[in-house]
């Protein structure tokens, strides 16, 4: 699903994709799990470093879902400050947010909104 939202500095296009993971349980039956994925552009003026990364991680830890953030093919746990900072995400760069769990859609929505805004607070 492609949708356009308006940030303070203009329109932002967000692409929602649903991924499907298939795992086998102990009875060798297929269990299908959906994972929400969204590609977005970081609009925070200073990128996702130090204070902004801490705020992002703090927000990510409020969700029950597993959450990952990916840049240039490298994904890290979005609940890890060291992982998020190791990606060195600058303003204007594209990232992919992925979540899997009971509140996955809300998690991706709120976290993408946080990094798509041009100011942290």
PDB file of C-alpha atoms in Angstrom:
ATOM      1  CA  UNK A   1       0.000   0.000   0.000  1.00  0.00           C
ATOM      2  CA  UNK A   2       1.403   3.401  -0.941  1.00  0.00           C
ATOM      3  CA  UNK A   3       0.171   6.475   0.819  1.00  0.00           C
ATOM      4  CA  UNK A   4       1.199  10.066   1.079  1.00  0.00           C
ATOM      5  CA  UNK A   5       1.291  11.931   4.345  1.00  0.00           C
ATOM      6  CA  UNK A   6       2.141  15.537   4.992  1.00  0.00           C
ATOM      7  CA  UNK A   7       5.015  16.443   7.241  1.00  0.00           C
ATOM      8  CA  UNK A   8       5.825  19.990   8.284  1.00  0.00           C
ATOM      9  CA  UNK A   9       8.229  20.393   5.358  1.00  0.00           C
ATOM     10  CA  UNK A  10       6.056  18.822   2.631  1.00  0.00           C
ATOM     11  CA  UNK A  11       4.699  15.493   1.448  1.00  0.00           C
ATOM     12  CA  UNK A  12       6.295  12.199   2.396  1.00  0.00           C
ATOM     13  CA  UNK A  13       5.556   8.993   0.551  1.00  0.00           C
ATOM     14  CA  UNK A  14       5.415   5.887   2.697  1.00  0.00           C
ATOM     15  CA  UNK A  15       5.346   2.411   1.254  1.00  0.00           C
ATOM     16  CA  UNK A  16       3.724  -0.295   3.371  1.00  0.00           C
ATOM     17  CA  UNK A  17       4.567  -3.872   2.554  1.00  0.00           C
ATOM     18  CA  UNK A  18       3.429  -6.956   4.355  1.00  0.00           C
ATOM     19  CA  UNK A  19       6.000  -9.701   4.546  1.00  0.00           C
ATOM     20  CA  UNK A  20       5.092 -13.263   5.278  1.00  0.00           C
ATOM     21  CA  UNK A  21       7.274 -15.597   7.275  1.00  0.00           C
ATOM     22  CA  UNK A  22       6.526 -19.298   7.285  1.00  0.00           C
ATOM     23  CA  UNK A  23       7.791 -21.381  10.165  1.00  0.00           C
ATOM     24  CA  UNK A  24       7.166 -24.970  11.151  1.00  0.00           C
ATOM     25  CA  UNK A  25       5.885 -25.761  14.614  1.00  0.00           C
ATOM     26  CA  UNK A  26       6.701 -28.987  16.432  1.00  0.00           C
ATOM     27  CA  UNK A  27       3.953 -30.803  14.515  1.00  0.00           C
ATOM     28  CA  UNK A  28       5.509 -29.670  11.215  1.00  0.00           C
ATOM     29  CA  UNK A  29       2.444 -27.612  10.372  1.00  0.00           C
ATOM     30  CA  UNK A  30       3.012 -24.324   8.642  1.00  0.00           C
ATOM     31  CA  UNK A  31       2.407 -21.247  10.743  1.00  0.00           C
ATOM     32  CA  UNK A  32       2.182 -18.070   8.712  1.00  0.00           C
ATOM     33  CA  UNK A  33       3.231 -14.862  10.405  1.00  0.00           C
ATOM     34  CA  UNK A  34       2.820 -11.478   8.803  1.00  0.00           C
ATOM     35  CA  UNK A  35       5.389  -8.773   9.340  1.00  0.00           C
ATOM     36  CA  UNK A  36       4.709  -5.103   8.647  1.00  0.00           C
ATOM     37  CA  UNK A  37       7.392  -3.246   6.701  1.00  0.00           C
ATOM     38  CA  UNK A  38       7.639   0.404   5.705  1.00  0.00           C
ATOM     39  CA  UNK A  39      10.337   2.265   3.804  1.00  0.00           C
ATOM     40  CA  UNK A  40      10.661   5.894   4.801  1.00  0.00           C
ATOM     41  CA  UNK A  41      13.040   8.841   4.628  1.00  0.00           C
ATOM     42  CA  UNK A  42      14.574  10.288   7.791  1.00  0.00           C
ATOM     43  CA  UNK A  43      13.682  13.977   8.052  1.00  0.00           C
ATOM     44  CA  UNK A  44      15.158  14.710  11.479  1.00  0.00           C
ATOM     45  CA  UNK A  45      17.515  17.659  11.042  1.00  0.00           C
ATOM     46  CA  UNK A  46      20.430  15.978  12.790  1.00  0.00           C
ATOM     47  CA  UNK A  47      19.672  12.476  11.573  1.00  0.00           C
ATOM     48  CA  UNK A  48      19.237   9.570  13.956  1.00  0.00           C
ATOM     49  CA  UNK A  49      22.239  10.175  16.213  1.00  0.00           C
ATOM     50  CA  UNK A  50      22.659  10.522  19.998  1.00  0.00           C
ATOM     51  CA  UNK A  51      19.582  12.243  21.430  1.00  0.00           C
ATOM     52  CA  UNK A  52      17.317  11.439  18.488  1.00  0.00           C
ATOM     53  CA  UNK A  53      18.452   7.801  18.522  1.00  0.00           C
ATOM     54  CA  UNK A  54      17.776   7.614  22.266  1.00  0.00           C
ATOM     55  CA  UNK A  55      14.263   9.024  21.787  1.00  0.00           C
ATOM     56  CA  UNK A  56      13.634   6.584  18.903  1.00  0.00           C
ATOM     57  CA  UNK A  57      14.794   3.591  20.977  1.00  0.00           C
ATOM     58  CA  UNK A  58      12.787   4.780  23.983  1.00  0.00           C
ATOM     59  CA  UNK A  59       9.670   4.905  21.803  1.00  0.00           C
ATOM     60  CA  UNK A  60      10.455   1.493  20.249  1.00  0.00           C
ATOM     61  CA  UNK A  61      10.706  -0.159  23.667  1.00  0.00           C
ATOM     62  CA  UNK A  62       7.102   0.793  24.462  1.00  0.00           C
ATOM     63  CA  UNK A  63       5.866  -1.800  21.940  1.00  0.00           C
ATOM     64  CA  UNK A  64       5.555  -5.551  22.457  1.00  0.00           C
ATOM     65  CA  UNK A  65       6.494  -6.374  18.851  1.00  0.00           C
ATOM     66  CA  UNK A  66       9.954  -7.225  17.582  1.00  0.00           C
ATOM     67  CA  UNK A  67      11.084  -4.109  15.701  1.00  0.00           C
ATOM     68  CA  UNK A  68      13.999  -3.723  13.309  1.00  0.00           C
ATOM     69  CA  UNK A  69      15.411  -0.746  11.455  1.00  0.00           C
ATOM     70  CA  UNK A  70      17.451  -1.298   8.290  1.00  0.00           C
ATOM     71  CA  UNK A  71      19.771   0.944   6.288  1.00  0.00           C
ATOM     72  CA  UNK A  72      21.674  -0.168   3.189  1.00  0.00           C
ATOM     73  CA  UNK A  73      20.762  -3.824   3.768  1.00  0.00           C
ATOM     74  CA  UNK A  74      21.934  -3.889   7.386  1.00  0.00           C
ATOM     75  CA  UNK A  75      19.165  -4.423   9.961  1.00  0.00           C
ATOM     76  CA  UNK A  76      19.441  -3.947  13.719  1.00  0.00           C
ATOM     77  CA  UNK A  77      17.117  -4.258  16.687  1.00  0.00           C
ATOM     78  CA  UNK A  78      15.292  -0.913  16.967  1.00  0.00           C
ATOM     79  CA  UNK A  79      15.232  -1.333  20.754  1.00  0.00           C
ATOM     80  CA  UNK A  80      19.047  -1.258  20.937  1.00  0.00           C
ATOM     81  CA  UNK A  81      20.689   2.171  21.222  1.00  0.00           C
ATOM     82  CA  UNK A  82      24.053   0.772  20.112  1.00  0.00           C
ATOM     83  CA  UNK A  83      22.472  -0.966  17.131  1.00  0.00           C
ATOM     84  CA  UNK A  84      20.566   2.121  15.994  1.00  0.00           C
ATOM     85  CA  UNK A  85      23.582   4.417  16.407  1.00  0.00           C
ATOM     86  CA  UNK A  86      25.825   1.939  14.560  1.00  0.00           C
ATOM     87  CA  UNK A  87      23.754   2.487  11.402  1.00  0.00           C
ATOM     88  CA  UNK A  88      24.832   6.172  11.339  1.00  0.00           C
ATOM     89  CA  UNK A  89      21.549   7.327   9.791  1.00  0.00           C
ATOM     90  CA  UNK A  90      21.764  10.886   8.471  1.00  0.00           C
ATOM     91  CA  UNK A  91      18.932  13.199   7.509  1.00  0.00           C
ATOM     92  CA  UNK A  92      17.632  12.437   4.022  1.00  0.00           C
ATOM     93  CA  UNK A  93      18.588   8.766   4.084  1.00  0.00           C
ATOM     94  CA  UNK A  94      16.065   5.995   3.477  1.00  0.00           C
ATOM     95  CA  UNK A  95      15.457   3.328   6.101  1.00  0.00           C
ATOM     96  CA  UNK A  96      13.137   0.346   6.378  1.00  0.00           C
ATOM     97  CA  UNK A  97      11.176  -0.275   9.569  1.00  0.00           C
ATOM     98  CA  UNK A  98       9.927  -3.815  10.240  1.00  0.00           C
ATOM     99  CA  UNK A  99       7.767  -5.041  13.079  1.00  0.00           C
ATOM    100  CA  UNK A 100       6.342  -8.414  14.000  1.00  0.00           C
ATOM    101  CA  UNK A 101       3.888  -8.849  16.852  1.00  0.00           C
ATOM    102  CA  UNK A 102       0.571  -7.874  18.328  1.00  0.00           C
ATOM    103  CA  UNK A 103       1.087  -4.114  17.930  1.00  0.00           C
ATOM    104  CA  UNK A 104       3.224  -4.173  14.759  1.00  0.00           C
ATOM    105  CA  UNK A 105       1.148  -1.718  12.705  1.00  0.00           C
ATOM    106  CA  UNK A 106       0.962   0.844  15.504  1.00  0.00           C
ATOM    107  CA  UNK A 107       4.696   0.478  16.125  1.00  0.00           C
ATOM    108  CA  UNK A 108       5.634   1.088  12.490  1.00  0.00           C
ATOM    109  CA  UNK A 109       3.175   3.993  12.215  1.00  0.00           C
ATOM    110  CA  UNK A 110       4.433   5.793  15.311  1.00  0.00           C
ATOM    111  CA  UNK A 111       8.133   5.171  14.714  1.00  0.00           C
ATOM    112  CA  UNK A 112       7.966   6.231  11.068  1.00  0.00           C
ATOM    113  CA  UNK A 113       6.056   9.372  12.085  1.00  0.00           C
ATOM    114  CA  UNK A 114       8.802  10.143  14.609  1.00  0.00           C
ATOM    115  CA  UNK A 115      11.646   9.972  12.079  1.00  0.00           C
ATOM    116  CA  UNK A 116       9.673  11.583   9.242  1.00  0.00           C
ATOM    117  CA  UNK A 117       9.121  14.758  11.236  1.00  0.00           C
ATOM    118  CA  UNK A 118      11.755  17.453  10.893  1.00  0.00           C
ATOM    119  CA  UNK A 119      12.091  17.961  14.642  1.00  0.00           C
ATOM    120  CA  UNK A 120      12.279  15.483  17.487  1.00  0.00           C
ATOM    121  CA  UNK A 121       9.836  17.161  19.847  1.00  0.00           C
TER     122      UNK A 121
END
